[in-house]
């Protein structure tokens, strides 16, 4: 409300620059370690063996950033609050403003200011906690990137005829473009660390400035404000340009209010809504160019016709797109492992800088912000689509040309439309799924090693589904494989999104340590964010029947239920515990007269717990489920 986009950028720049510098430090560290001894015969062994020292180096960088972040955030919010207060009455002569509160109200004002100090501290603490939680996500991703590049480079150089240096460059630059310090939030969106910090800082800074402005206006008894007229408005903000809003909501619609200059006279004012309503509709988004100022009835003049200049907004958006390309190629230059890649990146930088000069010459109202052309700048994740752009400058000849993937798609509906018959489509989908599925869970490492088409029979078909294959490792240092996992996704005949837990195999000595719960819990959060309605599973293989039942999966069809009930009948013959036998018979009797699918029909979970007591390690329901084979479903 109180600050323009440029003012917010200036206020948050110190904090965001800290994280941009940290990203570049981490990128340089990873690049240096990958390049060390890259032509040696034992490069893969040496590089994987150095993971512990890399982790320590990245942890040191993040720790230094965390130490410096607290003070910068508090200084940032204090500056925003003061600026909000200062801009509250900008441009209005002091003689026209209401008098400051009298002494009788002073105590209340002081008390309110104390409360506001608490609000600022709460905002700072919330932002610190939010950003701090991202550090662990980033650390895990950096380690995953490093390990994946080493392994991919070795595999590609053997199978594809590239040198190891060339293969490493091919694998590494994909991660550089996505952001080596990136992470995926619970809604499935990918962020660079600095981009997330910038977004969060802009949002909280605007809130602090709003508080400062409204506090100042409220103490002066001013409730109405007017939205500025920006020459580069967007679609969300355009309806609010030049409108009058109420801070408290006390005034709405067409109202008569006292004139600020003619005592005893009233002025008709059209109040479009409240400040909160306008902000909820999109006004004052983080990159908004609008601001608010006090509206004095009878003094403030509304613009006769708000300026509409969508071309100005598009020109600014195009400038941001060019800045992203300059940053992209500067990051590639930093992460270059071959002389050819470094030369090609430098040529691209020069070409895009020329495009920027031409664009600014054609749009003189824009100004060049060179710090936004430095790696790590910007608030848009690399995976998000850029606005329509003019043709990319022609590329100079390169000795190494990596395959160009299709545009990255981060949502599941979009991924299901990707042509997985093409290698480029599989590579792109594999990279996206690596960010979603891959990672560390209960001390084990999951690494996606491929995607392919999927139908209900688990092979290429006409469902337009996607099957994700991944390996599970004991840790990131020795690369010991301890299991495999497969997850699939498709649309059913009703158009509903479905997840399939197709396969999970884990070494016996790794079971019971919480991997399945943490891994599946992470995926279920993502499933819900993508609109998946149910999870299907084929419960079999050793302990699978019992495990899925105990995790809340139920029978998908009556045939599956009957198969398990038959096993329960068989267990009655071999069990000597009368209490357990009685519980099992009660379940079987209920299954006889209750229709399948009704609320009282025995569930898979109920059967799995049949005969269980607080101190038991084995019971009749568990034995019936172990080794069973049934189709299950869990509704989300």
Coordinates of C-alpha atoms in Angstrom, one line a residue, residues 127-354:
X127 CA 10.1 -14.3 8.1
X128 CA 13.2 -15.5 9.9
X129 CA 11.6 -18.9 10.6
X130 CA 10.2 -19.3 7.1
X131 CA 13.6 -18.5 5.4
X132 CA 15.5 -20.6 7.9
X133 CA 13.5 -23.7 7.1
X134 CA 14.5 -23.3 3.5
X135 CA 18.2 -23.7 4.3
X136 CA 17.8 -27.4 5.0
X137 CA 15.9 -27.9 1.7
X138 CA 18.7 -26.2 -0.2
X139 CA 21.4 -28.1 1.5
X140 CA 19.8 -31.4 0.5
X141 CA 19.2 -30.2 -3.1
X142 CA 22.9 -29.1 -3.5
X143 CA 24.1 -32.5 -2.3
X144 CA 21.6 -34.3 -4.6
X145 CA 22.8 -32.2 -7.6
X146 CA 26.4 -32.9 -7.0
X147 CA 25.9 -36.6 -6.6
X148 CA 23.6 -36.8 -9.6
X149 CA 26.0 -34.9 -11.9
X150 CA 28.9 -37.3 -11.0
X151 CA 26.8 -40.4 -11.7
X152 CA 25.1 -39.1 -14.8
X153 CA 28.4 -37.8 -16.3
X154 CA 30.0 -41.2 -15.8
X155 CA 27.0 -43.1 -17.3
X156 CA 26.7 -40.7 -20.3
X157 CA 30.4 -40.6 -21.1
X158 CA 30.4 -44.4 -21.2
X159 CA 27.3 -44.8 -23.3
X160 CA 27.2 -41.6 -25.3
X161 CA 30.8 -41.3 -26.6
X162 CA 31.4 -38.0 -24.8
X163 CA 34.4 -37.2 -22.7
X164 CA 33.8 -37.1 -19.0
X165 CA 34.3 -33.3 -19.0
X166 CA 31.7 -32.9 -21.8
X167 CA 29.2 -35.3 -20.2
X168 CA 29.6 -33.5 -16.8
X169 CA 28.9 -30.1 -18.5
X170 CA 25.8 -31.6 -20.2
X171 CA 24.4 -32.9 -16.9
X172 CA 25.5 -29.9 -14.8
X173 CA 24.0 -27.1 -16.9
X174 CA 20.5 -28.5 -16.5
X175 CA 20.8 -28.0 -12.7
X176 CA 22.4 -24.6 -13.1
X177 CA 19.4 -23.4 -15.2
X178 CA 17.0 -24.6 -12.5
X179 CA 19.1 -23.1 -9.7
X180 CA 21.6 -25.2 -7.8
X181 CA 20.2 -23.8 -4.6
X182 CA 16.5 -24.4 -5.5
X183 CA 13.9 -26.3 -3.7
X184 CA 10.3 -27.4 -4.2
X185 CA 7.6 -26.2 -1.8
X186 CA 4.6 -28.2 -0.7
X187 CA 2.5 -27.0 -3.5
X188 CA 5.0 -28.4 -6.1
X189 CA 6.4 -25.0 -7.1
X190 CA 10.1 -24.7 -7.6
X191 CA 12.0 -21.8 -6.1
X192 CA 15.6 -20.5 -6.1
X193 CA 16.6 -19.7 -2.6
X194 CA 17.2 -16.0 -3.4
X195 CA 14.0 -15.8 -5.4
X196 CA 12.0 -17.1 -2.4
X197 CA 13.7 -14.8 0.0
X198 CA 13.0 -11.8 -2.3
X199 CA 9.3 -12.8 -2.7
X200 CA 8.9 -13.3 1.1
X201 CA 10.8 -10.1 1.9
X202 CA 8.7 -8.0 -0.6
X203 CA 5.5 -9.3 0.9
X204 CA 6.5 -8.7 4.5
X205 CA 8.1 -5.3 3.7
X206 CA 4.9 -4.1 2.1
X207 CA 2.9 -5.2 5.2
X208 CA 5.3 -3.2 7.4
X209 CA 5.0 -0.1 5.2
X210 CA 1.2 -0.5 5.2
X211 CA 1.2 -0.6 8.9
X212 CA 3.3 2.6 9.1
X213 CA 1.1 4.5 6.7
X214 CA -2.2 3.5 8.2
X215 CA -0.9 4.2 11.7
X216 CA 0.0 7.7 10.7
X217 CA -3.2 8.4 8.9
X218 CA -5.3 7.0 11.7
X219 CA -3.6 9.2 14.3
X220 CA -4.6 12.2 12.1
X221 CA -8.2 11.0 11.8
X222 CA -7.9 10.3 8.0
X223 CA -9.7 7.2 6.8
X224 CA -9.8 7.7 3.0
X225 CA -6.9 7.1 0.6
X226 CA -6.6 7.3 -3.2
X227 CA -4.8 4.9 -5.5
X228 CA -2.2 6.4 -7.8
X229 CA -2.3 6.4 -11.6
X230 CA 0.6 4.3 -12.8
X231 CA 1.8 4.4 -16.4
X232 CA 2.7 0.7 -16.4
X233 CA -0.3 -0.9 -14.8
X234 CA -1.2 -4.6 -15.0
X235 CA -4.6 -6.2 -15.5
X236 CA -5.1 -6.9 -11.8
X237 CA -4.4 -3.3 -10.7
X238 CA -6.1 -1.4 -13.5
X239 CA -9.6 -1.4 -12.1
X240 CA -8.4 0.3 -8.9
X241 CA -6.5 3.2 -10.5
X242 CA -7.8 6.6 -9.3
X243 CA -10.3 5.0 -6.9
X244 CA -10.9 6.1 -3.3
X245 CA -10.6 3.4 -0.6
X246 CA -11.4 3.3 3.1
X247 CA -8.8 2.1 5.6
X248 CA -11.3 1.1 8.3
X249 CA -14.2 0.1 6.1
X250 CA -16.4 2.7 7.9
X251 CA -17.3 4.3 4.5
X252 CA -18.5 2.4 1.5
X253 CA -20.3 3.3 -1.7
X254 CA -21.5 6.9 -2.4
X255 CA -21.2 8.8 0.8
X256 CA -21.3 12.4 2.0
X257 CA -18.3 13.4 4.1
X258 CA -17.2 16.8 5.6
X259 CA -15.0 19.0 3.3
X260 CA -11.4 19.4 4.5
X261 CA -11.4 23.1 3.5
X262 CA -14.9 24.4 3.8
X263 CA -16.3 24.1 7.3
X264 CA -19.9 23.0 7.3
X265 CA -19.9 21.8 3.7
X266 CA -20.0 18.2 2.7
X267 CA -18.5 16.5 -0.4
X268 CA -19.9 13.5 -2.3
X269 CA -17.3 10.7 -2.6
X270 CA -17.5 7.3 -4.2
X271 CA -15.7 4.8 -2.0
X272 CA -14.8 1.8 -4.1
X273 CA -14.1 -0.5 -1.1
X274 CA -11.6 -1.1 1.6
X275 CA -7.9 -1.2 1.3
X276 CA -7.9 -4.9 2.3
X277 CA -10.5 -5.7 -0.4
X278 CA -8.4 -4.0 -3.1
X279 CA -5.3 -5.9 -1.9
X280 CA -7.1 -9.2 -1.9
X281 CA -8.1 -8.5 -5.5
X282 CA -4.5 -8.0 -6.6
X283 CA -3.6 -4.4 -5.9
X284 CA -0.2 -3.9 -4.3
X285 CA 1.2 -7.3 -5.3
X286 CA 5.0 -7.5 -4.8
X287 CA 5.9 -5.9 -8.2
X288 CA 3.1 -3.4 -8.2
X289 CA 3.9 0.1 -9.3
X290 CA 0.9 1.7 -7.5
X291 CA 0.9 3.6 -4.2
X292 CA -1.7 5.2 -2.0
X293 CA -1.9 8.6 -0.5
X294 CA -4.3 10.5 1.8
X295 CA -7.5 11.6 0.2
X296 CA -8.9 14.9 1.6
X297 CA -12.5 15.6 0.5
X298 CA -12.7 18.9 -1.4
X299 CA -9.0 19.1 -1.9
X300 CA -7.7 15.9 -3.6
X301 CA -8.6 15.7 -7.2
X302 CA -9.2 12.3 -8.8
X303 CA -7.7 11.9 -12.3
X304 CA -10.4 12.5 -15.0
X305 CA -9.4 9.4 -16.9
X306 CA -6.8 6.9 -15.5
X307 CA -3.9 6.4 -17.9
X308 CA -4.1 3.1 -19.7
X309 CA -0.7 2.0 -21.0
X310 CA -0.5 -1.8 -21.3
X311 CA 2.4 -1.4 -23.7
X312 CA 4.4 0.2 -20.9
X313 CA 3.7 -2.9 -18.6
X314 CA 4.7 -5.3 -21.4
X315 CA 7.9 -3.3 -22.1
X316 CA 8.8 -3.6 -18.4
X317 CA 8.0 -7.3 -18.4
X318 CA 10.1 -7.7 -21.5
X319 CA 13.0 -6.0 -19.7
X320 CA 12.7 -8.5 -16.9
X321 CA 12.8 -11.4 -19.4
X322 CA 16.0 -10.0 -20.9
X323 CA 17.5 -9.7 -17.4
X324 CA 16.7 -13.3 -16.7
X325 CA 18.5 -14.4 -19.9
X326 CA 21.6 -12.4 -18.9
X327 CA 21.6 -13.9 -15.5
X328 CA 21.1 -17.4 -16.9
X329 CA 24.2 -17.2 -19.1
X330 CA 26.3 -15.6 -16.4
X331 CA 25.4 -18.6 -14.2
X332 CA 26.4 -20.9 -17.0
X333 CA 29.7 -19.1 -17.4
X334 CA 30.4 -19.6 -13.6
X335 CA 29.5 -23.3 -13.9
X336 CA 31.4 -24.0 -17.1
X337 CA 33.5 -27.1 -16.9
X338 CA 34.8 -26.9 -20.5
X339 CA 36.5 -24.0 -22.4
X340 CA 33.9 -24.3 -25.1
X341 CA 31.0 -23.9 -22.6
X342 CA 32.6 -20.9 -21.1
X343 CA 33.2 -19.3 -24.5
X344 CA 29.7 -20.0 -25.6
X345 CA 28.2 -18.5 -22.4
X346 CA 30.3 -15.3 -22.8
X347 CA 29.0 -14.9 -26.3
X348 CA 25.4 -15.3 -25.2
X349 CA 25.9 -12.7 -22.4
X350 CA 27.2 -10.2 -24.9
X351 CA 24.3 -10.9 -27.3
X352 CA 21.6 -10.5 -24.6
X353 CA 23.3 -7.3 -23.3
X354 CA 23.0 -5.9 -26.8

